[in-house]
mmCIF file of N, CA and C in Angstrom:
data_model
loop_
_atom_site.group_PDB
_atom_site.id
_atom_site.type_symbol
_atom_site.label_atom_id
_atom_site.label_comp_id
_atom_site.label_asym_id
_atom_site.label_seq_id
_atom_site.Cartn_x
_atom_site.Cartn_y
_atom_site.Cartn_z
ATOM 1 N N UNK A 1 46.351 -27.518 86.477
ATOM 2 C CA UNK A 1 47.348 -27.602 85.417
ATOM 3 C C UNK A 1 47.657 -26.215 84.865
ATOM 4 N N UNK A 2 48.898 -26.055 84.481
ATOM 5 C CA UNK A 2 49.367 -24.803 83.888
ATOM 6 C C UNK A 2 50.021 -25.146 82.560
ATOM 7 N N UNK A 3 49.689 -24.376 81.534
ATOM 8 C CA UNK A 3 50.272 -24.584 80.209
ATOM 9 C C UNK A 3 51.165 -23.387 79.862
ATOM 10 N N UNK A 4 52.305 -23.688 79.267
ATOM 11 C CA UNK A 4 53.246 -22.648 78.859
ATOM 12 C C UNK A 4 53.643 -22.862 77.408
ATOM 13 N N UNK A 5 53.637 -21.790 76.631
ATOM 14 C CA UNK A 5 53.997 -21.861 75.225
ATOM 15 C C UNK A 5 54.996 -20.751 74.905
ATOM 16 N N UNK A 6 56.203 -21.177 74.510
ATOM 17 C CA UNK A 6 57.249 -20.218 74.165
ATOM 18 C C UNK A 6 57.145 -19.799 72.704
ATOM 19 N N UNK A 7 57.640 -18.601 72.419
ATOM 20 C CA UNK A 7 57.733 -18.102 71.050
ATOM 21 C C UNK A 7 58.851 -17.070 70.992
ATOM 22 N N UNK A 8 59.232 -16.712 69.773
ATOM 23 C CA UNK A 8 60.230 -15.673 69.597
ATOM 24 C C UNK A 8 61.623 -16.146 69.273
ATOM 25 N N UNK A 9 61.823 -17.450 69.279
ATOM 26 C CA UNK A 9 63.132 -17.956 68.932
ATOM 27 C C UNK A 9 63.438 -17.789 67.454
ATOM 28 N N UNK A 10 64.689 -18.041 67.093
ATOM 29 C CA UNK A 10 65.098 -17.928 65.697
ATOM 30 C C UNK A 10 66.594 -17.764 65.605
ATOM 31 N N UNK A 11 67.022 -17.271 64.458
ATOM 32 C CA UNK A 11 68.444 -17.049 64.215
ATOM 33 C C UNK A 11 68.777 -15.580 64.409
ATOM 34 N N UNK A 12 69.905 -15.329 65.025
ATOM 35 C CA UNK A 12 70.354 -13.959 65.278
ATOM 36 C C UNK A 12 71.872 -13.926 65.177
ATOM 37 N N UNK A 13 72.396 -12.824 64.730
ATOM 38 C CA UNK A 13 73.837 -12.683 64.598
ATOM 39 C C UNK A 13 74.464 -12.314 65.942
ATOM 40 N N UNK A 14 75.721 -12.625 66.063
ATOM 41 C CA UNK A 14 76.468 -12.269 67.270
ATOM 42 C C UNK A 14 76.336 -10.761 67.524
ATOM 43 N N UNK A 15 76.052 -10.429 68.776
ATOM 44 C CA UNK A 15 75.887 -9.039 69.150
ATOM 45 C C UNK A 15 74.487 -8.506 68.985
ATOM 46 N N UNK A 16 73.623 -9.302 68.379
ATOM 47 C CA UNK A 16 72.252 -8.878 68.142
ATOM 48 C C UNK A 16 71.353 -9.120 69.335
ATOM 49 N N UNK A 17 70.056 -8.899 69.110
ATOM 50 C CA UNK A 17 69.065 -9.024 70.182
ATOM 51 C C UNK A 17 67.906 -9.893 69.735
ATOM 52 N N UNK A 18 67.239 -10.465 70.734
ATOM 53 C CA UNK A 18 66.078 -11.310 70.486
ATOM 54 C C UNK A 18 65.217 -11.251 71.747
ATOM 55 N N UNK A 19 63.908 -11.288 71.587
ATOM 56 C CA UNK A 19 63.018 -11.339 72.748
ATOM 57 C C UNK A 19 62.156 -12.593 72.690
ATOM 58 N N UNK A 20 62.258 -13.382 73.708
ATOM 59 C CA UNK A 20 61.439 -14.581 73.841
ATOM 60 C C UNK A 20 60.208 -14.252 74.678
ATOM 61 N N UNK A 21 59.104 -14.900 74.327
ATOM 62 C CA UNK A 21 57.863 -14.755 75.078
ATOM 63 C C UNK A 21 57.382 -16.118 75.530
ATOM 64 N N UNK A 22 56.656 -16.120 76.624
ATOM 65 C CA UNK A 22 56.078 -17.349 77.153
ATOM 66 C C UNK A 22 54.649 -17.038 77.590
ATOM 67 N N UNK A 23 53.694 -17.563 76.845
ATOM 68 C CA UNK A 23 52.287 -17.366 77.178
ATOM 69 C C UNK A 23 51.853 -18.438 78.172
ATOM 70 N N UNK A 24 51.245 -17.994 79.255
ATOM 71 C CA UNK A 24 50.878 -18.904 80.347
ATOM 72 C C UNK A 24 49.368 -18.949 80.483
ATOM 73 N N UNK A 25 48.826 -20.144 80.599
ATOM 74 C CA UNK A 25 47.381 -20.302 80.734
ATOM 75 C C UNK A 25 47.073 -21.415 81.728
ATOM 76 N N UNK A 26 45.803 -21.568 82.009
ATOM 77 C CA UNK A 26 45.390 -22.602 82.942
ATOM 78 C C UNK A 26 45.224 -22.060 84.347
ATOM 79 N N UNK A 27 45.467 -22.919 85.311
ATOM 80 C CA UNK A 27 45.273 -22.583 86.714
ATOM 81 C C UNK A 27 46.498 -21.841 87.246
ATOM 82 N N UNK A 28 46.750 -20.679 86.682
ATOM 83 C CA UNK A 28 47.946 -19.891 86.984
ATOM 84 C C UNK A 28 47.559 -18.624 87.737
ATOM 85 N N UNK A 29 48.405 -18.214 88.667
ATOM 86 C CA UNK A 29 48.180 -16.953 89.385
ATOM 87 C C UNK A 29 49.514 -16.302 89.688
ATOM 88 N N UNK A 30 49.486 -15.120 90.216
ATOM 89 C CA UNK A 30 50.697 -14.326 90.431
ATOM 90 C C UNK A 30 51.614 -14.913 91.497
ATOM 91 N N UNK A 31 51.173 -15.930 92.190
ATOM 92 C CA UNK A 31 52.000 -16.554 93.213
ATOM 93 C C UNK A 31 52.993 -17.579 92.703
ATOM 94 N N UNK A 32 53.134 -17.682 91.398
ATOM 95 C CA UNK A 32 54.065 -18.621 90.795
ATOM 96 C C UNK A 32 55.431 -17.989 90.580
ATOM 97 N N UNK A 33 56.470 -18.758 90.849
ATOM 98 C CA UNK A 33 57.811 -18.407 90.389
ATOM 99 C C UNK A 33 57.888 -18.773 88.901
ATOM 100 N N UNK A 34 58.611 -17.971 88.137
ATOM 101 C CA UNK A 34 58.764 -18.205 86.707
ATOM 102 C C UNK A 34 60.242 -18.172 86.332
ATOM 103 N N UNK A 35 60.607 -18.999 85.365
ATOM 104 C CA UNK A 35 62.013 -19.037 84.991
ATOM 105 C C UNK A 35 62.229 -19.350 83.524
ATOM 106 N N UNK A 36 63.397 -18.992 83.064
ATOM 107 C CA UNK A 36 63.873 -19.365 81.723
ATOM 108 C C UNK A 36 65.084 -20.282 81.877
ATOM 109 N N UNK A 37 65.079 -21.335 81.103
ATOM 110 C CA UNK A 37 66.157 -22.304 81.110
ATOM 111 C C UNK A 37 66.574 -22.570 79.677
ATOM 112 N N UNK A 38 67.774 -23.136 79.503
ATOM 113 C CA UNK A 38 68.202 -23.497 78.166
ATOM 114 C C UNK A 38 68.927 -24.818 78.205
ATOM 115 N N UNK A 39 68.903 -25.463 77.054
ATOM 116 C CA UNK A 39 69.495 -26.800 76.974
ATOM 117 C C UNK A 39 70.174 -26.971 75.634
ATOM 118 N N UNK A 40 71.377 -27.538 75.693
ATOM 119 C CA UNK A 40 72.132 -27.916 74.505
ATOM 120 C C UNK A 40 72.177 -29.430 74.495
ATOM 121 N N UNK A 41 72.003 -30.046 73.330
ATOM 122 C CA UNK A 41 72.059 -31.516 73.278
ATOM 123 C C UNK A 41 73.321 -32.062 73.926
ATOM 124 N N UNK A 42 73.144 -33.011 74.810
ATOM 125 C CA UNK A 42 74.278 -33.627 75.473
ATOM 126 C C UNK A 42 74.677 -32.961 76.767
ATOM 127 N N UNK A 43 74.021 -31.852 77.100
ATOM 128 C CA UNK A 43 74.334 -31.143 78.329
ATOM 129 C C UNK A 43 73.086 -31.011 79.194
ATOM 130 N N UNK A 44 73.308 -30.751 80.476
ATOM 131 C CA UNK A 44 72.193 -30.582 81.395
ATOM 132 C C UNK A 44 71.481 -29.255 81.153
ATOM 133 N N UNK A 45 70.203 -29.252 81.468
ATOM 134 C CA UNK A 45 69.435 -28.022 81.354
ATOM 135 C C UNK A 45 69.974 -26.999 82.355
ATOM 136 N N UNK A 46 70.125 -25.758 81.889
ATOM 137 C CA UNK A 46 70.768 -24.704 82.668
ATOM 138 C C UNK A 46 69.776 -23.582 82.978
ATOM 139 N N UNK A 47 69.761 -23.140 84.217
ATOM 140 C CA UNK A 47 68.948 -22.001 84.585
ATOM 141 C C UNK A 47 69.566 -20.716 84.071
ATOM 142 N N UNK A 48 68.765 -19.884 83.408
ATOM 143 C CA UNK A 48 69.250 -18.647 82.818
ATOM 144 C C UNK A 48 68.800 -17.443 83.636
ATOM 145 N N UNK A 49 67.501 -17.376 83.899
ATOM 146 C CA UNK A 49 66.934 -16.244 84.631
ATOM 147 C C UNK A 49 65.638 -16.682 85.280
ATOM 148 N N UNK A 50 65.319 -16.051 86.391
ATOM 149 C CA UNK A 50 64.080 -16.365 87.094
ATOM 150 C C UNK A 50 63.533 -15.099 87.727
ATOM 151 N N UNK A 51 62.227 -15.119 87.978
ATOM 152 C CA UNK A 51 61.592 -13.970 88.601
ATOM 153 C C UNK A 51 60.623 -14.481 89.653
ATOM 154 N N UNK A 52 60.691 -13.880 90.835
ATOM 155 C CA UNK A 52 59.853 -14.392 91.921
ATOM 156 C C UNK A 52 58.509 -13.677 91.965
ATOM 157 N N UNK A 53 57.727 -13.993 92.971
ATOM 158 C CA UNK A 53 56.377 -13.445 93.058
ATOM 159 C C UNK A 53 56.357 -11.944 93.301
ATOM 160 N N UNK A 54 57.465 -11.400 93.791
ATOM 161 C CA UNK A 54 57.559 -9.953 94.042
ATOM 162 C C UNK A 54 58.208 -9.214 92.871
ATOM 163 N N UNK A 55 58.557 -9.957 91.823
ATOM 164 C CA UNK A 55 59.169 -9.326 90.661
ATOM 165 C C UNK A 55 60.677 -9.213 90.729
ATOM 166 N N UNK A 56 61.277 -9.859 91.718
ATOM 167 C CA UNK A 56 62.740 -9.801 91.840
ATOM 168 C C UNK A 56 63.363 -10.825 90.904
ATOM 169 N N UNK A 57 64.399 -10.393 90.187
ATOM 170 C CA UNK A 57 65.022 -11.227 89.167
ATOM 171 C C UNK A 57 66.351 -11.798 89.646
ATOM 172 N N UNK A 58 66.634 -12.992 89.167
ATOM 173 C CA UNK A 58 67.903 -13.665 89.411
ATOM 174 C C UNK A 58 68.441 -14.135 88.079
ATOM 175 N N UNK A 59 69.745 -13.974 87.868
ATOM 176 C CA UNK A 59 70.362 -14.343 86.602
ATOM 177 C C UNK A 59 71.573 -15.250 86.831
ATOM 178 N N UNK A 60 71.834 -16.107 85.858
ATOM 179 C CA UNK A 60 73.070 -16.857 85.887
ATOM 180 C C UNK A 60 74.218 -15.910 85.528
ATOM 181 N N UNK A 61 75.396 -16.252 85.965
ATOM 182 C CA UNK A 61 76.550 -15.403 85.683
ATOM 183 C C UNK A 61 76.792 -15.272 84.182
ATOM 184 N N UNK A 62 76.430 -16.284 83.424
ATOM 185 C CA UNK A 62 76.711 -16.290 81.987
ATOM 186 C C UNK A 62 75.868 -15.275 81.211
ATOM 187 N N UNK A 63 74.758 -14.823 81.782
ATOM 188 C CA UNK A 63 73.891 -13.891 81.044
ATOM 189 C C UNK A 63 73.687 -12.573 81.770
ATOM 190 N N UNK A 64 74.208 -12.468 82.979
ATOM 191 C CA UNK A 64 74.003 -11.259 83.777
ATOM 192 C C UNK A 64 74.523 -10.042 83.031
ATOM 193 N N UNK A 65 73.714 -9.001 82.962
ATOM 194 C CA UNK A 65 74.086 -7.783 82.251
ATOM 195 C C UNK A 65 73.717 -7.778 80.786
ATOM 196 N N UNK A 66 73.308 -8.928 80.262
ATOM 197 C CA UNK A 66 72.934 -9.023 78.842
ATOM 198 C C UNK A 66 71.461 -9.400 78.661
ATOM 199 N N UNK A 67 70.944 -10.244 79.535
ATOM 200 C CA UNK A 67 69.558 -10.706 79.433
ATOM 201 C C UNK A 67 68.719 -10.046 80.518
ATOM 202 N N UNK A 68 67.441 -9.833 80.209
ATOM 203 C CA UNK A 68 66.502 -9.274 81.185
ATOM 204 C C UNK A 68 65.218 -10.088 81.179
ATOM 205 N N UNK A 69 64.824 -10.554 82.346
ATOM 206 C CA UNK A 69 63.561 -11.277 82.491
ATOM 207 C C UNK A 69 62.507 -10.303 83.006
ATOM 208 N N UNK A 70 61.298 -10.458 82.486
ATOM 209 C CA UNK A 70 60.196 -9.616 82.956
ATOM 210 C C UNK A 70 58.898 -10.381 82.774
ATOM 211 N N UNK A 71 57.864 -9.898 83.423
ATOM 212 C CA UNK A 71 56.560 -10.546 83.287
ATOM 213 C C UNK A 71 55.471 -9.503 83.230
ATOM 214 N N UNK A 72 54.420 -9.856 82.519
ATOM 215 C CA UNK A 72 53.224 -9.016 82.428
ATOM 216 C C UNK A 72 52.105 -9.806 83.098
ATOM 217 N N UNK A 73 51.782 -9.435 84.322
ATOM 218 C CA UNK A 73 50.785 -10.195 85.064
ATOM 219 C C UNK A 73 49.398 -10.090 84.425
ATOM 220 N N UNK A 74 49.099 -8.964 83.832
ATOM 221 C CA UNK A 74 47.785 -8.797 83.209
ATOM 222 C C UNK A 74 47.624 -9.703 81.995
ATOM 223 N N UNK A 75 48.718 -9.908 81.265
ATOM 224 C CA UNK A 75 48.680 -10.729 80.057
ATOM 225 C C UNK A 75 49.135 -12.159 80.305
ATOM 226 N N UNK A 76 49.525 -12.454 81.545
ATOM 227 C CA UNK A 76 50.051 -13.800 81.865
ATOM 228 C C UNK A 76 51.152 -14.203 80.885
ATOM 229 N N UNK A 77 52.107 -13.304 80.714
ATOM 230 C CA UNK A 77 53.184 -13.549 79.765
ATOM 231 C C UNK A 77 54.529 -13.261 80.427
ATOM 232 N N UNK A 78 55.457 -14.145 80.161
ATOM 233 C CA UNK A 78 56.826 -14.014 80.646
ATOM 234 C C UNK A 78 57.723 -13.690 79.457
ATOM 235 N N UNK A 79 58.701 -12.832 79.677
ATOM 236 C CA UNK A 79 59.596 -12.418 78.601
ATOM 237 C C UNK A 79 61.057 -12.653 78.986
ATOM 238 N N UNK A 80 61.880 -12.816 77.957
ATOM 239 C CA UNK A 80 63.320 -12.818 78.133
ATOM 240 C C UNK A 80 63.917 -11.970 77.019
ATOM 241 N N UNK A 81 64.399 -10.802 77.363
ATOM 242 C CA UNK A 81 65.079 -9.934 76.412
ATOM 243 C C UNK A 81 66.553 -10.317 76.384
ATOM 244 N N UNK A 82 67.010 -10.715 75.218
ATOM 245 C CA UNK A 82 68.384 -11.173 75.058
ATOM 246 C C UNK A 82 69.142 -10.145 74.232
ATOM 247 N N UNK A 83 70.132 -9.512 74.813
ATOM 248 C CA UNK A 83 70.963 -8.527 74.116
ATOM 249 C C UNK A 83 72.410 -9.007 74.063
ATOM 250 N N UNK A 84 73.160 -8.454 73.129
ATOM 251 C CA UNK A 84 74.582 -8.784 72.986
ATOM 252 C C UNK A 84 74.797 -10.286 72.999
ATOM 253 N N UNK A 85 74.035 -10.982 72.190
ATOM 254 C CA UNK A 85 74.096 -12.443 72.214
ATOM 255 C C UNK A 85 75.435 -12.948 71.711
ATOM 256 N N UNK A 86 75.801 -14.129 72.215
ATOM 257 C CA UNK A 86 77.072 -14.766 71.875
ATOM 258 C C UNK A 86 76.791 -16.144 71.279
ATOM 259 N N UNK A 87 77.749 -16.722 70.572
ATOM 260 C CA UNK A 87 77.528 -18.077 70.020
ATOM 261 C C UNK A 87 77.163 -19.093 71.099
ATOM 262 N N UNK A 88 77.709 -18.934 72.293
ATOM 263 C CA UNK A 88 77.418 -19.877 73.373
ATOM 264 C C UNK A 88 75.999 -19.730 73.936
ATOM 265 N N UNK A 89 75.243 -18.738 73.458
ATOM 266 C CA UNK A 89 73.832 -18.622 73.839
ATOM 267 C C UNK A 89 72.948 -19.520 72.982
ATOM 268 N N UNK A 90 73.518 -20.136 71.957
ATOM 269 C CA UNK A 90 72.759 -21.053 71.114
ATOM 270 C C UNK A 90 72.268 -22.234 71.935
ATOM 271 N N UNK A 91 70.951 -22.430 71.949
ATOM 272 C CA UNK A 91 70.347 -23.493 72.759
ATOM 273 C C UNK A 91 68.844 -23.489 72.508
ATOM 274 N N UNK A 92 68.198 -24.503 73.052
ATOM 275 C CA UNK A 92 66.740 -24.491 73.095
ATOM 276 C C UNK A 92 66.340 -23.879 74.431
ATOM 277 N N UNK A 93 65.473 -22.880 74.386
ATOM 278 C CA UNK A 93 65.083 -22.150 75.582
ATOM 279 C C UNK A 93 63.681 -22.570 76.029
ATOM 280 N N UNK A 94 63.560 -22.801 77.315
ATOM 281 C CA UNK A 94 62.305 -23.240 77.912
ATOM 282 C C UNK A 94 61.874 -22.269 79.005
ATOM 283 N N UNK A 95 60.561 -22.031 79.101
ATOM 284 C CA UNK A 95 60.054 -21.325 80.265
ATOM 285 C C UNK A 95 59.431 -22.342 81.212
ATOM 286 N N UNK A 96 59.422 -21.986 82.475
ATOM 287 C CA UNK A 96 58.936 -22.896 83.496
ATOM 288 C C UNK A 96 58.229 -22.120 84.597
ATOM 289 N N UNK A 97 57.335 -22.803 85.297
ATOM 290 C CA UNK A 97 56.563 -22.173 86.366
ATOM 291 C C UNK A 97 56.360 -23.147 87.513
ATOM 292 N N UNK A 98 56.278 -22.603 88.709
ATOM 293 C CA UNK A 98 55.985 -23.444 89.869
ATOM 294 C C UNK A 98 55.508 -22.565 91.028
ATOM 295 N N UNK A 99 54.515 -23.033 91.784
ATOM 296 C CA UNK A 99 54.021 -22.237 92.910
ATOM 297 C C UNK A 99 54.790 -22.454 94.203
ATOM 298 N N UNK A 100 55.693 -23.442 94.212
ATOM 299 C CA UNK A 100 56.330 -23.816 95.480
ATOM 300 C C UNK A 100 57.830 -23.578 95.517
ATOM 301 N N UNK A 101 58.391 -23.051 94.446
ATOM 302 C CA UNK A 101 59.828 -22.789 94.416
ATOM 303 C C UNK A 101 60.212 -21.776 95.494
ATOM 304 N N UNK A 102 61.380 -21.949 96.039
ATOM 305 C CA UNK A 102 61.886 -20.957 96.988
ATOM 306 C C UNK A 102 63.029 -20.173 96.356
ATOM 307 N N UNK A 103 63.342 -19.044 96.943
ATOM 308 C CA UNK A 103 64.331 -18.138 96.351
ATOM 309 C C UNK A 103 65.700 -18.784 96.185
ATOM 310 N N UNK A 104 66.034 -19.734 97.045
ATOM 311 C CA UNK A 104 67.352 -20.365 96.968
ATOM 312 C C UNK A 104 67.511 -21.258 95.748
ATOM 313 N N UNK A 105 66.392 -21.648 95.149
ATOM 314 C CA UNK A 105 66.459 -22.651 94.087
ATOM 315 C C UNK A 105 65.851 -22.175 92.780
ATOM 316 N N UNK A 106 65.736 -20.888 92.572
ATOM 317 C CA UNK A 106 65.004 -20.391 91.408
ATOM 318 C C UNK A 106 65.657 -20.746 90.078
ATOM 319 N N UNK A 107 66.939 -21.050 90.077
ATOM 320 C CA UNK A 107 67.612 -21.416 88.828
ATOM 321 C C UNK A 107 67.838 -22.925 88.723
ATOM 322 N N UNK A 108 67.222 -23.693 89.586
ATOM 323 C CA UNK A 108 67.348 -25.152 89.532
ATOM 324 C C UNK A 108 66.191 -25.722 88.705
ATOM 325 N N UNK A 109 66.467 -26.450 87.649
ATOM 326 C CA UNK A 109 65.374 -27.034 86.862
ATOM 327 C C UNK A 109 64.458 -27.937 87.685
ATOM 328 N N UNK A 110 65.023 -28.615 88.671
ATOM 329 C CA UNK A 110 64.215 -29.541 89.474
ATOM 330 C C UNK A 110 63.221 -28.823 90.375
ATOM 331 N N UNK A 111 63.325 -27.511 90.484
ATOM 332 C CA UNK A 111 62.412 -26.743 91.331
ATOM 333 C C UNK A 111 61.126 -26.349 90.611
ATOM 334 N N UNK A 112 60.997 -26.731 89.348
ATOM 335 C CA UNK A 112 59.838 -26.324 88.558
ATOM 336 C C UNK A 112 59.068 -27.536 88.064
ATOM 337 N N UNK A 113 57.752 -27.448 88.166
ATOM 338 C CA UNK A 113 56.921 -28.578 87.769
ATOM 339 C C UNK A 113 56.218 -28.416 86.442
ATOM 340 N N UNK A 114 56.160 -27.197 85.940
ATOM 341 C CA UNK A 114 55.459 -26.935 84.678
ATOM 342 C C UNK A 114 56.438 -26.362 83.656
ATOM 343 N N UNK A 115 56.406 -26.918 82.459
ATOM 344 C CA UNK A 115 57.363 -26.559 81.417
ATOM 345 C C UNK A 115 56.676 -26.370 80.082
ATOM 346 N N UNK A 116 57.235 -25.482 79.278
ATOM 347 C CA UNK A 116 56.823 -25.375 77.896
ATOM 348 C C UNK A 116 57.606 -26.331 77.026
ATOM 349 N N UNK A 117 57.349 -26.271 75.721
ATOM 350 C CA UNK A 117 58.006 -27.170 74.774
ATOM 351 C C UNK A 117 59.330 -26.619 74.269
ATOM 352 N N UNK A 118 59.582 -25.357 74.502
ATOM 353 C CA UNK A 118 60.858 -24.774 74.130
ATOM 354 C C UNK A 118 60.824 -24.075 72.789
ATOM 355 N N UNK A 119 61.789 -23.184 72.610
ATOM 356 C CA UNK A 119 61.972 -22.489 71.343
ATOM 357 C C UNK A 119 63.462 -22.385 71.072
ATOM 358 N N UNK A 120 63.861 -22.647 69.841
ATOM 359 C CA UNK A 120 65.280 -22.713 69.493
ATOM 360 C C UNK A 120 65.845 -21.325 69.206
ATOM 361 N N UNK A 121 66.996 -21.058 69.783
ATOM 362 C CA UNK A 121 67.740 -19.826 69.500
ATOM 363 C C UNK A 121 69.101 -20.222 68.950
ATOM 364 N N UNK A 122 69.437 -19.683 67.782
ATOM 365 C CA UNK A 122 70.720 -19.968 67.153
ATOM 366 C C UNK A 122 71.445 -18.655 66.893
ATOM 367 N N UNK A 123 72.636 -18.543 67.441
ATOM 368 C CA UNK A 123 73.444 -17.336 67.272
ATOM 369 C C UNK A 123 74.559 -17.644 66.289
ATOM 370 N N UNK A 124 74.614 -16.892 65.224
ATOM 371 C CA UNK A 124 75.607 -17.138 64.181
ATOM 372 C C UNK A 124 76.616 -15.996 64.140
ATOM 373 N N UNK A 125 77.843 -16.387 63.790
ATOM 374 C CA UNK A 125 78.911 -15.384 63.717
ATOM 375 C C UNK A 125 79.142 -14.960 62.284
#
């Protein structure tokens, strides 16, 4: 089992920045794919960013150039640096992990078996 706990959410003004963290514990190792997803009530969960076992990042078109995913293997922590935020970035953000994801599906929610409880991000104008 792998446990994930997100933190760092909150309210931020348009154009501002926020950094989300995801603490990972349990039977976790560097061979896991890791991802950030977000969900708005009434809509499907959306892949935002993912990082593979080699540290290569993939981003959705909606956040490319504004968000940066990174991981600290020593601390078992995943990060999402959010810059130049927009009102449409308002959502609940989840981190996810899986040892079997392939590169073609890193932004697919169905490719991940372990999830955190999420942290709310609200962007105000």
